[in-house]
C-alpha positions as MATLAB code, in Angstrom:
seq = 'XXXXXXXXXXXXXXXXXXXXXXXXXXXXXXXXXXXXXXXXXXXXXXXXXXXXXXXXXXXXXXXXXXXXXXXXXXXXXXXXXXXXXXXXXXXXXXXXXXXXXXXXXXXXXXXXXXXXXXXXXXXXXXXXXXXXXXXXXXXXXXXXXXXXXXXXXXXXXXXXXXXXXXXXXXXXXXXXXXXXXXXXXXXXXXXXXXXXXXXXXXXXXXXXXXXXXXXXXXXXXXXXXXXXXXXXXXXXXXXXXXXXXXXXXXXXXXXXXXXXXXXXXXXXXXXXXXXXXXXXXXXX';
ca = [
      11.829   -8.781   13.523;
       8.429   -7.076   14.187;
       8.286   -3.797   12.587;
       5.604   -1.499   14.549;
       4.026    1.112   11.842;
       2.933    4.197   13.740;
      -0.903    5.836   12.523;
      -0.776    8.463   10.519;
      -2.598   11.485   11.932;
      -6.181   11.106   12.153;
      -6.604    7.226   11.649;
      -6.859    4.760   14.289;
      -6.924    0.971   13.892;
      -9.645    0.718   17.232;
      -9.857   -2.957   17.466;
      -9.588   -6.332   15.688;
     -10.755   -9.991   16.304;
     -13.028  -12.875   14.602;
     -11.564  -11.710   11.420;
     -12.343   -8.038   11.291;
     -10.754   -4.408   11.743;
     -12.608   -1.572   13.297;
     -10.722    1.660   11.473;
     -11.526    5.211   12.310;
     -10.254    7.381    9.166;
     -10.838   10.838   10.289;
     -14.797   10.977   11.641;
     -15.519    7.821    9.767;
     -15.183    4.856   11.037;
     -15.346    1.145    8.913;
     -15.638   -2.681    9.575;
     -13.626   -4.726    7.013;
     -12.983   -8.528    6.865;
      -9.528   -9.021    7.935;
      -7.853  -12.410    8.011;
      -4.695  -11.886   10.125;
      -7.248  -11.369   12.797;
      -7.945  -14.594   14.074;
      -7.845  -13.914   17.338;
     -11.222  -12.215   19.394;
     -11.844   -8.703   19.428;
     -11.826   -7.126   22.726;
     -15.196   -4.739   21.876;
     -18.324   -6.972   21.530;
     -20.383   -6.554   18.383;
     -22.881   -4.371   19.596;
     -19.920   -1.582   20.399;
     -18.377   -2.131   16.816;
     -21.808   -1.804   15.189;
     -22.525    1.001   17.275;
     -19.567    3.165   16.405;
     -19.430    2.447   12.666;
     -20.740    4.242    9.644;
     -19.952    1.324    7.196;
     -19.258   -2.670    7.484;
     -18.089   -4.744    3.962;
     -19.861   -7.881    3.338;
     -17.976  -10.352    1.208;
     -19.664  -12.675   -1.438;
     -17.510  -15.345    0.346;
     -14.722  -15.603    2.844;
     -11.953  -14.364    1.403;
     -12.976  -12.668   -1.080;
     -12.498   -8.698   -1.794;
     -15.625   -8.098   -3.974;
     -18.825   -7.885   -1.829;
     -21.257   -4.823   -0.703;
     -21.202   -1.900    1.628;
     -23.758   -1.791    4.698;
     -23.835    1.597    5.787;
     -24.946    1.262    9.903;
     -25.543    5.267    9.738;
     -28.124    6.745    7.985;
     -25.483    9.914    7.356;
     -22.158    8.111    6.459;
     -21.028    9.593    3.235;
     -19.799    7.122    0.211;
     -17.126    9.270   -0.202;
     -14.474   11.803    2.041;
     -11.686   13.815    2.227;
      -8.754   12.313    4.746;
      -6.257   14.452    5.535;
      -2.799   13.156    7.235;
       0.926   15.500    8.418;
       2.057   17.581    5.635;
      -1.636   18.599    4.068;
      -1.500   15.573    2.188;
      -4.908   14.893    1.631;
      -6.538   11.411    0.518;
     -10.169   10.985   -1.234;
     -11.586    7.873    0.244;
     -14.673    6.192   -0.995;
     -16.809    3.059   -1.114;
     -16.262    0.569   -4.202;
     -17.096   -2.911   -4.688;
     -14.401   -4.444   -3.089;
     -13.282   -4.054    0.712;
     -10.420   -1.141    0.270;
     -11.281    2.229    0.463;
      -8.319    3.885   -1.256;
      -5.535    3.935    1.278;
      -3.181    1.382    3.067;
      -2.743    3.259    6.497;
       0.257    0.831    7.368;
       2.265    2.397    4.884;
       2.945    5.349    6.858;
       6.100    3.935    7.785;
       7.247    4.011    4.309;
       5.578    7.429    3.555;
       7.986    8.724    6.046;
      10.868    6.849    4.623;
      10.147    8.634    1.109;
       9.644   11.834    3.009;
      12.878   11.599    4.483;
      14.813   10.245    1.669;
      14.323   12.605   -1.428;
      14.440   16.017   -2.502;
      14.354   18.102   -5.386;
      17.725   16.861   -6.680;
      15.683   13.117   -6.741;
      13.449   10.668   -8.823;
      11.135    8.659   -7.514;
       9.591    5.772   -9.343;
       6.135    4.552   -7.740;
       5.045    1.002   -9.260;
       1.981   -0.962   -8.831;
       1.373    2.538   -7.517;
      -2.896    2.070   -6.661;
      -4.151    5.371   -5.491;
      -0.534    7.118   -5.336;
      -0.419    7.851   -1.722;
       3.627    7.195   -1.564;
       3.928    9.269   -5.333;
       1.841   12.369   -3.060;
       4.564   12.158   -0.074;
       7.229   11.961   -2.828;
       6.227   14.868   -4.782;
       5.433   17.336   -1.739;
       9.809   16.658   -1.099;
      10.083   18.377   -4.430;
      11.606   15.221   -5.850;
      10.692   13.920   -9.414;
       7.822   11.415   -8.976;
       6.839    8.532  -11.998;
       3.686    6.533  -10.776;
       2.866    3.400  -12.368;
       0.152    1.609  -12.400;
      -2.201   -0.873  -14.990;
      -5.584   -0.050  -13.791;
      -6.896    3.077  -15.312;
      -9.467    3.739  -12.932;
      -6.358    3.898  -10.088;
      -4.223    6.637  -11.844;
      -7.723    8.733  -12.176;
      -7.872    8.379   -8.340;
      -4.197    9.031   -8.111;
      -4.827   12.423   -9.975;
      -7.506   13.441   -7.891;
      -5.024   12.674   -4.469;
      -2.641   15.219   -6.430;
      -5.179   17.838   -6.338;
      -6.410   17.084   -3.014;
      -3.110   17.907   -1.628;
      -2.106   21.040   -3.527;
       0.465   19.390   -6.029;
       0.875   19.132   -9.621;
       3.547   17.537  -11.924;
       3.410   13.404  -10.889;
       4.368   11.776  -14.044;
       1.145    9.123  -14.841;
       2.304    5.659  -16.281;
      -0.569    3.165  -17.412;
       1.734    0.317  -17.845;
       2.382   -2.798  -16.138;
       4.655   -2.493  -13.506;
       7.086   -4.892  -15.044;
       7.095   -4.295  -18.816;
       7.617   -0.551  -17.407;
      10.693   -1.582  -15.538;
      12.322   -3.437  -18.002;
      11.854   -0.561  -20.661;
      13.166    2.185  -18.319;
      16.490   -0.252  -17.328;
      16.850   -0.824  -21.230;
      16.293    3.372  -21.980;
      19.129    3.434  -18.962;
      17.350    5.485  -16.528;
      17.963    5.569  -12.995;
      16.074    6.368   -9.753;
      17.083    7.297   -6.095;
      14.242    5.373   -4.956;
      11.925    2.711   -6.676;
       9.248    1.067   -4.469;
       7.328   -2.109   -5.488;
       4.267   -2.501   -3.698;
       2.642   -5.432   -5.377;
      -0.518   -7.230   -4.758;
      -0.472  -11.228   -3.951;
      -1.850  -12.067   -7.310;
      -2.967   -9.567  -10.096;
      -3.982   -8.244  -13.753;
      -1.571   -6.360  -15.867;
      -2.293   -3.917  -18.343;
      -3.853   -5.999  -20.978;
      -5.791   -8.316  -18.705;
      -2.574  -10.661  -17.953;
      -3.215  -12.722  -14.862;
       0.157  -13.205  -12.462;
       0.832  -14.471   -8.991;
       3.319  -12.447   -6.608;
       5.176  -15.535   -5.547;
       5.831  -16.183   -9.478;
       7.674  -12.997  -10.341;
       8.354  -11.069   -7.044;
      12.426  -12.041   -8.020;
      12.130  -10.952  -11.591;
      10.897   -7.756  -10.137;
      13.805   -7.855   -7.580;
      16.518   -8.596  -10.287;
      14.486   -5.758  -12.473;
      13.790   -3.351  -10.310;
      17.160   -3.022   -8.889;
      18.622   -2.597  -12.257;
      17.130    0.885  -12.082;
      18.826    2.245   -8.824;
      21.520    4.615   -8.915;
      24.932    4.368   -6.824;
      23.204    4.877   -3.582;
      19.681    4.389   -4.652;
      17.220    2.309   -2.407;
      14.389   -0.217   -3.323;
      11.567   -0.877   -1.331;
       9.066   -4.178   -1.515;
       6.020   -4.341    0.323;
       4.763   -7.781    0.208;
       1.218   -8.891    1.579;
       1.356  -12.820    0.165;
       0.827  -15.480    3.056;
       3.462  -17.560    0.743;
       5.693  -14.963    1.012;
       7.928  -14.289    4.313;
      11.467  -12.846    4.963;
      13.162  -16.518    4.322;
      11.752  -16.386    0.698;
      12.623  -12.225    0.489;
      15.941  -13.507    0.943;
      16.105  -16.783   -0.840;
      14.647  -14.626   -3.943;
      17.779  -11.988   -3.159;
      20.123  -14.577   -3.035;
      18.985  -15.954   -6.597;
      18.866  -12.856   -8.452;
      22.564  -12.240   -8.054;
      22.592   -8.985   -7.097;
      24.904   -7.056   -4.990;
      23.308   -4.941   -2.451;
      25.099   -3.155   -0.231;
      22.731   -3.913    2.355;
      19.127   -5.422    3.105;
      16.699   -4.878    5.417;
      13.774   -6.793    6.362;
      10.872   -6.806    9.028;
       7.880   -8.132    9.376;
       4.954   -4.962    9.681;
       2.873   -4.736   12.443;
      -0.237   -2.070   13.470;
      -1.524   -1.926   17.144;
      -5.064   -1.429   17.861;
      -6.009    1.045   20.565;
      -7.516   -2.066   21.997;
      -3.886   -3.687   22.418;
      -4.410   -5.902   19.500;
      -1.986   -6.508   17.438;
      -2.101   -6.919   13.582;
       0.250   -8.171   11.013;
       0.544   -6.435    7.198;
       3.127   -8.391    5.751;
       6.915   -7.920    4.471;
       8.806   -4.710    4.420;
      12.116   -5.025    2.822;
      14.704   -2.448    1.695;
      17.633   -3.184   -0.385;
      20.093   -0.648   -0.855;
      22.399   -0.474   -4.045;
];
């Protein structure tokens, strides 16, 4: 089932095609390699140069290290995006092709919105810049946010301030080894959400591949849920779809009460249509 993510306020996926996205994130607007687009854009190249403060190069194809061209002698290396509930994002340009913010994850930033309160805990793992662990805090609910690159929780602390907040819990762990010490300690969450990349580095350098331990994390994770808690896995891996979500489900053992999967989808203003991977939700 296609899952349609609606923008958050003030970004705009404008178009894709020949293996870019042209994104507008507030007044500045980026062109990033993009895989899933395969198809042709329906702006030529002149209009997407034209519009565009910045466009990543890769070393190679595929790969997410590589330079920014800025196309605009003004654009800024770094800004302040601001999305509904004053939750405010710093964006900048790095080495790689992300600029601090997964836009298709509003769809989940609403789910957290919706779901906790002050009476909740929240644990945030493989947590990047901590835009879910902002929405998750500004419900009032207790918010852990895990992550094992330094350099991400610093950003993550800076998001905090951006949007008025204090009090996110900072874990520099990896996500696993985390897990499995909070299930031993017997802690519990109302909501845990595993956002994972395809392949990774933990803590101490360890090198992993999501298709390896994405059911350890399932069987771990939901170890950690209370009696009506709810897990959420966002998974981007092209070996990955809803037949191994629930293959992986079915092997762990557990006994959810219910699951919930769709595949996530973004339209551009330009009628494209992109995908973003998994969304699943198990509930305890």
């Amino acid at each position: 089932m296609k899952s349609f993510g609606a923008f958050p306020e003030n970004y705009e996926l404008i178009d894709a095609g020949g293996g870019r996205k042209l994104e507008r994130w507030g007044t500045i607007i980026t062109i990033r390699p993009e895989h899933q687009a395969y198809f042709a854009a329906v702006r030529s190249k002149k209009e997407w140069q034209d519009l565009a403060h910045w466009e990543f190069l890769p070393k190679s194809e595929g790969s997410l290290q590589g330079t920014w061209k800025k196309l605009k002698p003004d654009a800024p290396d770094e800004w302040i995006f601001t999305t509904h509930s004053d939750a405010a994002f710093t964006l900048r340009i790095t080495n790689n092709k992300h600029v601090g913010l997964f836009p298709e994850q509003h769809i989940n930033w609403e789910f957290i919105s919706e779901s906790l309160d002050a009476s909740k805990r929240f644990l945030n793992a493989f947590a990047y810049t901590g835009a879910a662990s902002v929405f998750g805090r500004k419900s009032g609910a207790e918010v852990i946010h895990c992550d094992s690159v330094k350099p991400m929780l610093d950003w993550g602390r800076q998001n905090q301030l951006n949007s008025g907040l204090d009090g996110i819990k900072w874990v520099h762990e990896d996500a696993l080894k985390f897990i499995r010490r909070e299930v031993k300690r017997g802690n519990t969450y109302d909501l845990v959400q595993l956002d994972p990349p395809a392949w990774g580095l933990g803590a101490k350098g360890e090198k992993w591949k999501l298709e390896d331990l994405l059911g350890t994390l399932i069987f771990e994770a939901f170890q950690l849920l209370n009696k009506s808690g709810v897990l959420i896995i966002n998974t981007y891996s092209p070996k990955v779809d809803i037949a191994t979500i629930n293959q992986l489900i079915r092997e762990t053992g557990i006994r959810a009460s219910k699951t919930e999967n769709s595949e996530l989808w973004l339209k551009a203003s330009s009628g494209k249509e992109l995908y973003y991977g998994i969304l699943t939700r198990i509930y305890k």
